[in-house]
Amino acid sequence: MIAHGNYDEQYERFHGAAHSAWSRSVTTTERRVAFVGCGYTDLTKKAELSEIELGLAACRMAAEDAGIDTADLDGINIQVHHYPPPDTAVIVAGLGMREVKWEEDGGIGVTSLARAAGALDAGVCDYIVVCKIMNTIAPVGTPLIDPDTGRVGGPGQFEVPYGLGYTMQRIGLTSRRWMDRYGITDEQVGWLCAMQRDGAQLNARSNFKDTLTVDDYLASRWIADPVRLLDCDYPVNGAYAYVLTRDDLARDLRHPPIHLLSWAIAPYDLLDHHFISEDLGQGPTPWLREMYADAAVRPDELDVWLLYDGFSFFALQWMESLGVVPRGESGNYCEGGTRIRFDGEHPVNPHGGQLSEGRMHGAGHVLEAIQQLRGTAGDRQAAKADHAVITTAFANTGSAAILGRKD
Amino acid sequence: MTMSEPSVSTRAGQERLKERGVIPLPEPDEVSAPYWDAAQNEELHLQHCSACDTIRHPPSPDCPECGDSSSDWRRVSGKGTVYSFIVDHRLMVPGFDEPYVVAQINPVEATRDTVRIVANIKGCDTSEVFIGMPVEVYFEVRAGMTIPQFKQDTES
């Protein structure tokens, strides 16, 4: 019988054969690709504008910021998280795009950026706008219970009858295991939330601007212990957009280009969507290693960490997956807060993340990376911002990218 | 369902299910039927790969370890350990009225910790559940159907 907390024994029993099937995916471009413009709407609790209006506003602002006419955009990616999506053709018409040489909707965070970069590198088009639109009115993922019989088929038949049906519960299961495995405490997670809020107070887009202490965090109500209300990101309506182009076209635009140096996308869903692997050893998780090689950047050269925080736990888990802290050490790194605060040695989500701005599925992390690398993040500007890392979704099944400001 | 009922894909729809006292139950299918049939006889049976000799759960047409599609069913001891758990306080799933444990259980016969049976740990305070806790199966009749559940194994 396995003793409580005896993870070495469990490791031997279950993970004698390490994963070997890491597949290679494209992680960079031949010709360098850069962010040249960004735009955003307010993020509101209630839907005040239609999705089309939100998307148009963000895309127009991004083009304006880049210093190009929206008519010159010739590639577009629209991301929503529900069906039916808004009609991209209406957004194309609203922007007055003369030609659409590349259009591919969907993706989230880094995955959409990677597709856009690939299209630019291949010479398919010259100026791509990538736009995330969020609409909280859309249905959420709920258990598919037959309303007449109460029956649940499919994978849910083994879960819903036991009261398991929501993402926040699944995050609780993986987070409990990870916290127990490495001795990470509720207080350490609370430090991350508190320090992100310190930065959020200096971010006009943040929905939360009051001070948050670790005690406030600990007092917030349980959702699914170990998940508290303040561990969950905040649902909003709004849109964020970026314009990307190749370096050769970027030089004469309004802002210095912020380069998308490399990225990594988890090669496949690792065993199951909610599995936090315990057998990955030290250093970056294997599928992330090539990202560093392709960018010629080491983990210790990442100045600003924009870590996906749909749930607070993810941000800590990403530190370990990226190899910017030793595995199991993210809690200790956050404790006390001074290292991760916006004015610390490695600011984590100095804009406040999705816990403060709102749930933009990683788009807010991209926007903050661009602003930090440009040096335009105002009072929350990091002391050193040559390289930033952005991550999207789960730490073992998501995606990550390295951005840099230097030529 | 009348036209005025909100869709179950919305929070309002789920609230309505709660109000109506709907208790979710498994809908067995071709692959999963042996699991639920055995439960009706108060036995725990798990799918076993004939090719690589591993236990798997939940049931699937092909083995997640080796990809082979030949399988049989084995009666197992019903003993296991808690892999992870939550204590749910939000009560969004219909049929649950007070904080409850959802645990993932590794059966002792499994060779990988990805074999996890979801169950509620009952018979002890929610604060007494821990990762690595020895548990054993018992059977609960829920809305007329017998389903596996787990409780602390005091003999281990």
Coordinates of C-alpha atoms in Angstrom, one line a residue:
Chain A
M1 CA 0.0 0.0 0.0
I2 CA 1.3 3.4 -0.9
A3 CA 1.9 5.6 2.1
H4 CA 0.6 9.2 2.2
G5 CA 3.2 11.5 0.7
N6 CA 5.6 8.8 -0.3
Y7 CA 6.0 10.1 -3.9
D8 CA 9.3 8.4 -4.5
E9 CA 7.7 5.1 -4.1
Q10 CA 4.8 6.1 -6.3
Y11 CA 7.2 7.4 -8.9
E12 CA 8.9 4.0 -9.0
R13 CA 5.7 2.2 -9.3
F14 CA 4.0 4.2 -11.9
H15 CA 6.7 6.1 -13.9
G16 CA 9.4 3.5 -14.4
A17 CA 9.3 4.2 -18.1
A18 CA 9.6 7.9 -18.8
H19 CA 7.7 9.4 -21.7
S20 CA 9.7 9.2 -24.8
A21 CA 7.3 10.2 -27.5
W22 CA 7.9 14.0 -27.6
S23 CA 7.1 15.1 -31.0
R24 CA 8.8 18.0 -32.7
S25 CA 6.8 20.9 -34.0
V26 CA 7.8 24.2 -35.7
T27 CA 9.0 26.5 -33.0
T28 CA 10.2 29.5 -34.9
T29 CA 10.3 31.2 -38.3
E30 CA 13.1 31.6 -40.8
R31 CA 12.2 35.3 -41.4
R32 CA 11.6 37.2 -38.2
V33 CA 8.1 38.1 -37.2
A34 CA 7.1 41.0 -35.0
F35 CA 4.2 42.6 -33.1
V36 CA 3.8 46.1 -34.4
G37 CA 0.5 47.2 -33.0
C38 CA -1.9 46.4 -30.2
G39 CA -5.5 47.5 -29.4
Y40 CA -8.1 46.8 -26.8
T41 CA -11.5 47.6 -25.5
D42 CA -12.7 48.1 -22.0
L43 CA -13.4 44.8 -20.3
T44 CA -16.8 44.9 -18.8
K45 CA -18.9 42.5 -16.7
K46 CA -22.0 43.1 -18.7
A47 CA -22.0 42.9 -22.5
E48 CA -22.2 46.6 -23.6
L49 CA -21.3 46.1 -27.2
S50 CA -21.8 43.4 -29.8
E51 CA -19.0 41.0 -30.5
I52 CA -18.6 42.5 -33.9
E53 CA -18.4 46.0 -32.4
L54 CA -15.8 44.8 -29.8
G55 CA -13.7 43.1 -32.5
L56 CA -13.8 46.1 -34.8
A57 CA -12.8 48.5 -32.1
A58 CA -9.8 46.5 -31.0
C59 CA -8.6 45.8 -34.5
R60 CA -8.9 49.4 -35.5
M61 CA -6.9 50.5 -32.5
A62 CA -4.3 47.9 -33.2
A63 CA -3.9 49.1 -36.8
E64 CA -3.8 52.8 -35.6
D65 CA -1.2 51.8 -33.0
A66 CA 0.9 50.2 -35.7
G67 CA 0.5 53.2 -38.0
I68 CA -1.1 51.3 -40.9
D69 CA -4.5 51.7 -42.6
T70 CA -6.9 48.9 -41.8
A71 CA -7.4 48.5 -45.5
D72 CA -3.8 47.3 -45.7
L73 CA -4.4 44.4 -43.3
D74 CA -4.4 41.2 -45.5
G75 CA -4.6 38.5 -42.9
I76 CA -7.0 37.9 -40.0
N77 CA -7.6 35.5 -37.1
I78 CA -10.7 35.8 -34.9
Q79 CA -10.9 33.9 -31.7
V80 CA -14.0 33.3 -29.7
H81 CA -14.8 30.6 -27.2
H82 CA -18.3 29.6 -28.2
Y83 CA -20.7 28.8 -31.0
P84 CA -22.0 30.3 -33.1
P85 CA -19.0 32.7 -33.6
P86 CA -19.4 36.2 -35.1
D87 CA -19.0 36.2 -38.9
T88 CA -15.4 37.1 -39.7
A89 CA -16.6 38.4 -43.1
V90 CA -18.5 41.2 -41.3
I91 CA -15.3 42.2 -39.4
V92 CA -13.3 42.1 -42.6
A93 CA -15.9 44.4 -44.2
G94 CA -16.0 46.7 -41.2
L95 CA -12.2 47.1 -41.3
G96 CA -12.4 47.8 -45.1
M97 CA -9.7 45.2 -45.8
R98 CA -9.1 45.2 -49.6
E99 CA -7.8 41.6 -49.7
V100 CA -7.9 38.7 -47.4
K101 CA -4.9 36.5 -48.3
W102 CA -5.0 34.5 -45.1
E103 CA -7.9 33.8 -42.7
E104 CA -7.9 31.1 -40.1
D105 CA -10.2 31.5 -37.1
G106 CA -9.8 30.0 -33.7
G107 CA -6.9 29.0 -31.5
I108 CA -6.0 30.5 -28.1
G109 CA -3.1 32.7 -27.0
V110 CA 0.1 31.4 -28.4
T111 CA -1.4 28.9 -30.8
S112 CA -3.0 31.7 -32.9
L113 CA 0.2 33.7 -32.9
A114 CA 2.1 30.7 -34.1
R115 CA -0.2 30.1 -37.0
A116 CA -0.1 33.8 -38.0
A117 CA 3.7 33.8 -37.8
G118 CA 3.8 30.7 -40.0
A119 CA 1.7 32.5 -42.6
L120 CA 3.8 35.6 -42.6
D121 CA 7.0 33.6 -42.8
A122 CA 5.6 31.7 -45.8
G123 CA 4.9 35.0 -47.5
V124 CA 1.2 34.3 -47.7
C125 CA 0.4 37.8 -46.5
D126 CA 2.0 40.8 -45.0
Y127 CA -0.1 42.3 -42.1
I128 CA -2.1 40.0 -39.9
V129 CA -4.5 41.1 -37.2
V130 CA -5.1 38.6 -34.5
C131 CA -8.2 39.3 -32.4
K132 CA -9.6 37.7 -29.3
I133 CA -13.3 38.5 -28.5
M134 CA -14.9 37.4 -25.3
N135 CA -18.6 37.2 -24.6
T136 CA -19.7 36.0 -21.2
I137 CA -23.3 35.6 -22.3
A138 CA -22.3 32.5 -24.3
P139 CA -23.3 29.2 -22.6
V140 CA -20.7 27.7 -20.2
G141 CA -19.6 24.1 -20.1
T142 CA -22.2 22.3 -18.0
P143 CA -22.7 18.6 -17.3
L144 CA -24.9 17.1 -20.1
I145 CA -27.6 15.6 -17.9
D146 CA -30.8 14.4 -19.6
P147 CA -33.4 16.7 -18.1
D148 CA -36.1 14.1 -18.1
T149 CA -34.2 11.0 -16.9
G150 CA -31.1 12.4 -15.1
R151 CA -29.0 10.1 -17.2
V152 CA -25.5 11.1 -18.3
G153 CA -23.7 9.3 -21.2
G154 CA -20.2 9.4 -22.6
P155 CA -17.2 10.2 -20.4
G156 CA -19.5 12.1 -18.0
Q157 CA -21.1 8.8 -16.9
F158 CA -18.1 8.1 -14.6
E159 CA -18.0 11.6 -13.2
V160 CA -21.3 13.6 -13.1
P161 CA -23.1 11.0 -10.9
Y162 CA -20.4 11.7 -8.4
G163 CA -20.8 15.4 -8.6
L164 CA -17.8 16.1 -10.9
G165 CA -18.8 18.3 -13.8
Y166 CA -17.0 21.6 -13.9
T167 CA -13.5 22.8 -14.9
M168 CA -12.9 24.5 -11.5
Q169 CA -13.4 21.1 -9.8
R170 CA -10.9 19.4 -12.1
I171 CA -8.4 22.1 -11.5
G172 CA -8.9 21.4 -7.8
L173 CA -8.0 17.8 -8.3
T174 CA -4.7 18.5 -10.2
S175 CA -3.8 21.4 -7.9
R176 CA -4.3 19.3 -4.7
R177 CA -2.0 16.6 -6.1
W178 CA 0.6 19.1 -7.1
M179 CA 0.5 21.0 -3.8
D180 CA 0.7 17.8 -1.8
R181 CA 3.5 16.5 -4.0
Y182 CA 5.7 19.5 -3.5
G183 CA 4.5 21.0 -0.2
I184 CA 3.1 24.1 -1.8
T185 CA 0.9 26.0 0.7
D186 CA -2.3 28.0 0.3
E187 CA -0.4 31.1 1.6
Q188 CA 2.2 30.8 -1.2
V189 CA -0.6 30.7 -3.8
G190 CA -2.1 33.7 -2.0
W191 CA 1.2 35.6 -2.4
L192 CA 0.9 35.3 -6.2
C193 CA -2.7 36.6 -6.1
A194 CA -1.8 39.5 -3.8
M195 CA 1.2 40.6 -5.9
Q196 CA -0.7 40.5 -9.1
R197 CA -3.2 42.8 -7.5
D198 CA -0.5 45.2 -6.6
G199 CA 0.3 45.6 -10.3
A200 CA -3.4 45.7 -11.3
Q201 CA -3.7 48.8 -9.3
L202 CA -1.5 50.5 -11.8
N203 CA -3.4 49.1 -14.8
A204 CA -6.3 51.2 -16.1
R205 CA -7.9 48.1 -17.7
S206 CA -8.0 46.1 -14.5
N207 CA -11.4 45.3 -13.0
F208 CA -10.0 45.0 -9.5
K209 CA -8.0 47.9 -8.0
D210 CA -8.3 47.4 -4.3
T211 CA -5.4 46.0 -2.3
L212 CA -5.5 42.2 -1.8
T213 CA -3.6 40.7 1.2
V214 CA -2.7 37.0 1.7
D215 CA -5.3 37.0 4.5
D216 CA -7.9 38.4 2.2
Y217 CA -7.1 35.5 -0.2
L218 CA -7.3 32.9 2.5
A219 CA -10.7 34.3 3.6
S220 CA -12.2 34.1 0.2
R221 CA -14.9 31.4 -0.1
W222 CA -14.3 27.9 -1.2
I223 CA -15.3 26.7 -4.6
A224 CA -13.8 23.3 -4.6
D225 CA -11.2 23.1 -1.8
P226 CA -8.3 23.7 -2.7
V227 CA -9.8 26.2 -5.2
R228 CA -11.1 29.5 -3.7
L229 CA -13.1 32.1 -5.5
L230 CA -10.0 34.3 -5.8
D231 CA -8.1 31.5 -7.6
C232 CA -10.5 31.9 -10.5
D233 CA -10.2 34.4 -13.3
Y234 CA -13.0 37.0 -13.8
P235 CA -15.5 36.7 -16.6
V236 CA -15.6 39.7 -18.9
N237 CA -16.8 41.0 -22.3
G238 CA -14.2 42.7 -24.5
A239 CA -11.7 42.3 -27.2
Y240 CA -7.9 42.5 -27.6
A241 CA -6.1 42.7 -31.0
Y242 CA -2.5 42.7 -32.3
V243 CA -1.0 43.4 -35.7
L244 CA 1.9 41.1 -36.7
T245 CA 4.2 41.5 -39.7
R246 CA 7.7 40.5 -40.9
D247 CA 10.7 42.4 -39.6
D248 CA 11.5 43.8 -43.1
L249 CA 8.0 45.5 -43.1
A250 CA 8.1 46.5 -39.4
R251 CA 11.1 48.9 -39.5
D252 CA 9.3 52.0 -40.6
L253 CA 6.2 51.7 -38.5
R254 CA 5.3 53.7 -35.4
H255 CA 6.7 51.5 -32.7
P256 CA 9.9 49.5 -32.6
P257 CA 9.0 45.9 -33.5
I258 CA 8.6 43.4 -30.6
H259 CA 9.9 40.1 -32.0
L260 CA 8.1 36.8 -31.7
L261 CA 11.3 34.8 -31.3
S262 CA 10.0 31.3 -30.8
W263 CA 7.2 29.3 -29.3
A264 CA 6.2 25.8 -28.2
I265 CA 2.9 24.0 -28.3
A266 CA 2.4 20.8 -26.3
P267 CA 2.7 18.0 -28.8
Y268 CA -0.4 16.2 -27.6
D269 CA -2.8 16.0 -24.8
L270 CA -0.6 14.4 -22.2
L271 CA -2.5 11.3 -21.1
D272 CA -5.4 13.4 -20.0
H273 CA -6.3 17.0 -20.0
H274 CA -5.9 17.5 -16.3
F275 CA -2.8 15.5 -15.7
I276 CA 0.0 17.3 -13.9
S277 CA 3.0 15.1 -14.7
E278 CA 5.3 14.3 -11.8
D279 CA 8.0 12.6 -13.8
L280 CA 9.4 15.4 -15.9
G281 CA 12.6 16.0 -13.9
Q282 CA 14.3 19.3 -13.5
G283 CA 14.7 22.0 -16.0
P284 CA 12.1 22.9 -18.7
T285 CA 9.5 20.4 -19.5
P286 CA 10.8 18.4 -22.6
W287 CA 8.4 20.0 -25.2
L288 CA 9.5 23.5 -24.1
R289 CA 13.2 22.9 -24.5
E290 CA 13.4 23.6 -28.2
M291 CA 11.7 27.0 -27.7
Y292 CA 14.8 28.1 -25.8
A293 CA 17.2 26.7 -28.4
D294 CA 15.3 28.4 -31.3
A295 CA 15.2 31.8 -29.5
A296 CA 18.8 31.4 -28.3
V297 CA 17.6 32.5 -24.9
R298 CA 18.1 30.7 -21.6
P299 CA 15.4 30.4 -19.0
D300 CA 17.3 32.8 -16.7
E301 CA 17.2 35.4 -19.5
L302 CA 13.4 35.8 -19.3
D303 CA 12.9 39.0 -17.5
V304 CA 9.1 39.4 -17.3
W305 CA 6.9 36.3 -16.9
L306 CA 3.4 36.6 -18.4
L307 CA 2.0 33.3 -17.0
Y308 CA -1.5 32.1 -17.8
D309 CA -3.6 32.5 -14.8
G310 CA -7.1 31.3 -15.7
F311 CA -6.6 29.7 -12.3
S312 CA -3.9 31.0 -10.0
F313 CA -2.3 27.6 -9.7
F314 CA -1.4 27.6 -13.4
A315 CA 0.9 30.5 -13.0
L316 CA 3.0 28.7 -10.4
Q317 CA 2.9 25.5 -12.4
W318 CA 4.1 27.3 -15.5
M319 CA 7.2 28.6 -13.6
E320 CA 8.2 25.0 -13.0
S321 CA 7.3 23.8 -16.5
L322 CA 9.3 26.7 -18.0
G323 CA 12.2 25.8 -15.8
V324 CA 12.6 29.4 -14.5
V325 CA 12.4 27.9 -11.0
P326 CA 13.3 24.3 -10.0
R327 CA 10.3 21.9 -10.1
G328 CA 8.3 22.2 -6.9
E329 CA 9.9 25.5 -6.0
S330 CA 7.3 27.9 -7.4
G331 CA 5.6 28.3 -4.0
N332 CA 8.8 29.2 -2.3
Y333 CA 9.6 31.7 -5.1
C334 CA 6.3 33.4 -4.6
E335 CA 6.4 33.5 -0.8
G336 CA 6.9 37.0 0.5
G337 CA 6.0 38.5 -2.8
T338 CA 9.0 40.7 -3.4
R339 CA 10.5 38.5 -6.3
I340 CA 7.3 38.4 -8.4
R341 CA 5.9 41.9 -7.7
F342 CA 5.9 44.3 -10.7
D343 CA 9.0 45.9 -9.2
G344 CA 10.6 42.5 -8.3
E345 CA 13.4 40.6 -10.0
H346 CA 11.0 38.7 -12.2
P347 CA 7.6 40.4 -12.4
V348 CA 4.8 37.9 -12.8
N349 CA 1.7 39.3 -14.6
P350 CA 2.5 42.9 -13.6
H351 CA -0.8 43.9 -15.3
G352 CA -2.7 41.8 -12.8
G353 CA -3.4 38.9 -15.1
Q354 CA -6.8 37.4 -15.8
L355 CA -7.4 37.4 -12.0
S356 CA -7.6 41.2 -12.2
E357 CA -8.1 42.3 -15.8
G358 CA -10.4 39.4 -16.7
R359 CA -10.6 36.2 -18.7
M360 CA -9.2 37.0 -22.1
H361 CA -7.7 33.5 -22.7
G362 CA -4.2 34.7 -22.7
A363 CA -4.6 37.7 -24.9
G364 CA -4.0 40.0 -21.9
H365 CA -0.6 38.4 -21.3
V366 CA 0.4 39.1 -24.9
L367 CA -0.7 42.8 -24.6
E368 CA 1.3 43.2 -21.4
A369 CA 4.4 41.6 -22.9
I370 CA 4.3 44.0 -25.8
Q371 CA 3.9 47.0 -23.5
Q372 CA 6.6 45.9 -21.1
L373 CA 9.1 45.2 -23.9
R374 CA 8.3 48.6 -25.5
G375 CA 8.9 50.2 -22.2
T376 CA 5.4 51.7 -22.2
A377 CA 3.9 50.0 -19.1
G378 CA 3.9 53.2 -17.1
D379 CA 4.2 52.9 -13.3
R380 CA 4.3 49.1 -13.5
Q381 CA 7.2 49.0 -16.0
A382 CA 9.7 46.3 -15.1
A383 CA 13.2 47.5 -14.4
K384 CA 14.6 45.1 -17.1
A385 CA 12.5 44.0 -20.0
D386 CA 14.6 42.6 -22.9
H387 CA 12.8 39.2 -23.0
A388 CA 9.3 38.2 -21.9
V389 CA 7.7 34.8 -21.9
I390 CA 4.0 34.3 -22.4
T391 CA 2.1 31.1 -21.7
T392 CA -1.4 29.9 -22.5
A393 CA -3.6 27.4 -20.7
F394 CA -2.4 24.4 -18.7
A395 CA 1.2 24.1 -17.8
N396 CA 1.7 20.7 -19.3
T397 CA -0.8 20.8 -22.2
G398 CA -0.7 24.4 -23.3
S399 CA 1.7 26.6 -25.2
A400 CA 4.4 29.2 -24.6
A401 CA 6.3 31.8 -26.5
I402 CA 9.4 34.1 -26.1
L403 CA 9.2 37.7 -27.1
G404 CA 12.2 40.0 -27.4
R405 CA 12.8 43.7 -28.1
K406 CA 16.3 43.7 -29.5
D407 CA 17.2 43.1 -33.1
Chain B
M1 CA -39.0 19.0 -21.5
T2 CA -41.3 21.9 -22.2
M3 CA -40.1 24.9 -24.3
S4 CA -40.0 27.1 -21.3
E5 CA -37.3 25.0 -19.6
P6 CA -33.9 26.6 -19.9
S7 CA -31.3 24.5 -21.7
V8 CA -29.1 22.2 -19.5
S9 CA -26.1 23.9 -21.2
T10 CA -26.8 27.0 -19.1
R11 CA -26.4 27.7 -15.4
A12 CA -30.1 28.4 -15.2
G13 CA -30.8 25.0 -16.7
Q14 CA -28.7 23.3 -14.2
E15 CA -30.4 25.2 -11.4
R16 CA -33.7 24.1 -12.7
L17 CA -32.5 20.5 -12.6
K18 CA -31.6 21.0 -8.9
E19 CA -35.0 22.4 -8.2
R20 CA -36.7 19.5 -9.8
G21 CA -34.6 17.1 -7.7
V22 CA -32.9 15.5 -10.7
I23 CA -30.2 13.0 -9.6
P24 CA -27.6 12.3 -12.3
L25 CA -27.1 8.6 -13.0
P26 CA -24.8 6.9 -15.5
E27 CA -26.2 5.9 -19.0
P28 CA -24.3 2.7 -19.8
D29 CA -23.2 2.1 -23.3
E30 CA -21.7 -0.8 -25.3
V31 CA -18.3 -0.3 -23.8
S32 CA -19.2 0.6 -20.3
A33 CA -22.1 -1.8 -19.7
P34 CA -20.0 -4.6 -18.0
Y35 CA -18.8 -2.0 -15.4
W36 CA -22.3 -0.9 -14.4
D37 CA -23.8 -4.4 -14.8
A38 CA -21.2 -5.8 -12.3
A39 CA -22.1 -2.9 -9.9
Q40 CA -25.7 -4.0 -9.9
N41 CA -24.4 -7.3 -8.4
E42 CA -22.2 -5.3 -5.9
E43 CA -19.0 -6.3 -7.6
L44 CA -16.2 -4.0 -9.0
H45 CA -15.1 -5.1 -12.4
L46 CA -12.4 -3.3 -14.5
Q47 CA -11.5 -3.6 -18.1
H48 CA -8.3 -5.5 -18.8
C49 CA -6.1 -5.4 -21.9
S50 CA -5.6 -8.9 -23.3
A51 CA -2.5 -7.8 -25.1
C52 CA -0.4 -5.9 -22.6
D53 CA -2.1 -7.2 -19.4
T54 CA -3.0 -3.9 -17.9
I55 CA -6.1 -2.7 -16.1
R56 CA -7.7 0.5 -17.4
H57 CA -10.4 2.9 -16.5
P58 CA -12.6 4.5 -17.7
P59 CA -13.4 1.8 -20.2
S60 CA -12.5 2.4 -23.8
P61 CA -12.5 0.4 -27.1
D62 CA -8.7 0.6 -27.4
C63 CA -6.0 0.2 -24.8
P64 CA -4.5 3.6 -23.9
E65 CA -1.2 1.8 -23.1
C66 CA -0.7 -0.3 -26.2
G67 CA -3.5 0.5 -28.6
D68 CA -4.8 -3.0 -28.8
S69 CA -8.6 -3.5 -29.0
S70 CA -8.8 -6.9 -27.4
S71 CA -10.0 -6.8 -23.8
D72 CA -11.8 -8.7 -21.1
W73 CA -13.2 -7.8 -17.7
R74 CA -11.7 -8.7 -14.4
R75 CA -13.2 -8.7 -10.9
V76 CA -10.8 -6.6 -8.7
S77 CA -10.3 -6.4 -5.0
G78 CA -12.1 -3.1 -4.6
K79 CA -9.1 -1.7 -2.7
G80 CA -7.2 1.3 -3.7
T81 CA -5.6 4.7 -2.6
V82 CA -6.7 8.3 -3.1
Y83 CA -4.8 9.9 -5.9
S84 CA -6.3 13.3 -5.4
F85 CA -9.6 14.9 -4.2
I86 CA -11.6 18.1 -3.7
V87 CA -14.2 19.1 -1.3
D88 CA -16.9 20.8 -3.4
H89 CA -18.6 23.7 -1.7
R90 CA -20.3 25.3 -4.8
L91 CA -22.9 22.6 -5.2
M92 CA -23.5 23.3 -8.9
V93 CA -24.0 19.7 -9.9
P94 CA -27.6 18.6 -9.3
G95 CA -28.2 16.0 -6.6
F96 CA -25.7 17.3 -4.0
D97 CA -26.8 19.5 -1.1
E98 CA -23.9 19.9 1.2
P99 CA -20.1 20.0 0.9
Y100 CA -18.9 16.7 -0.6
V101 CA -15.7 14.9 -1.5
V102 CA -14.9 14.0 -5.1
A103 CA -11.9 11.7 -5.1
Q104 CA -9.8 10.0 -7.8
I105 CA -8.9 6.5 -6.7
N106 CA -6.0 4.3 -8.0
P107 CA -7.1 0.7 -7.7
V108 CA -4.3 -1.5 -6.3
E109 CA -4.4 -3.7 -9.5
A110 CA -3.5 -0.7 -11.7
T111 CA 0.0 -0.3 -13.0
R112 CA -0.2 3.4 -13.7
D113 CA -1.6 6.3 -11.7
T114 CA -3.7 7.4 -14.7
V115 CA -6.1 4.6 -13.8
R116 CA -8.5 6.6 -11.6
I117 CA -12.0 5.8 -10.5
V118 CA -14.0 8.9 -9.5
A119 CA -16.1 8.4 -6.3
N120 CA -17.3 10.2 -3.2
I121 CA -15.5 9.3 0.0
K122 CA -18.2 8.9 2.6
G123 CA -18.3 7.7 6.2
C124 CA -15.7 10.1 7.5
D125 CA -15.4 13.9 7.9
T126 CA -14.3 15.7 4.7
S127 CA -11.3 16.9 6.6
E128 CA -10.1 13.3 7.2
V129 CA -9.5 12.5 3.5
F130 CA -5.9 12.6 2.3
I131 CA -3.8 11.7 -0.7
G132 CA -2.6 8.2 -0.3
M133 CA -5.5 7.3 2.0
P134 CA -6.3 3.5 1.7
V135 CA -9.9 3.1 0.6
E136 CA -12.2 0.2 -0.3
V137 CA -15.3 -0.1 -2.5
Y138 CA -18.8 -0.3 -1.3
F139 CA -22.1 0.0 -3.2
E140 CA -24.6 2.8 -2.9
V141 CA -28.2 2.6 -4.3
R142 CA -28.8 6.0 -5.8
A143 CA -32.2 6.7 -7.4
G144 CA -32.7 3.0 -7.9
M145 CA -29.3 2.2 -9.4
T146 CA -26.4 0.6 -7.7
I147 CA -23.1 2.5 -8.2
P148 CA -19.6 1.9 -6.8
Q149 CA -18.5 4.2 -4.0
F150 CA -15.4 4.2 -1.8
K151 CA -14.8 4.6 2.0
Q152 CA -11.7 4.5 4.2
D153 CA -10.2 1.1 4.4
T154 CA -9.5 0.6 8.1
E155 CA -7.8 -2.7 7.7
S156 CA -4.9 -1.5 5.6

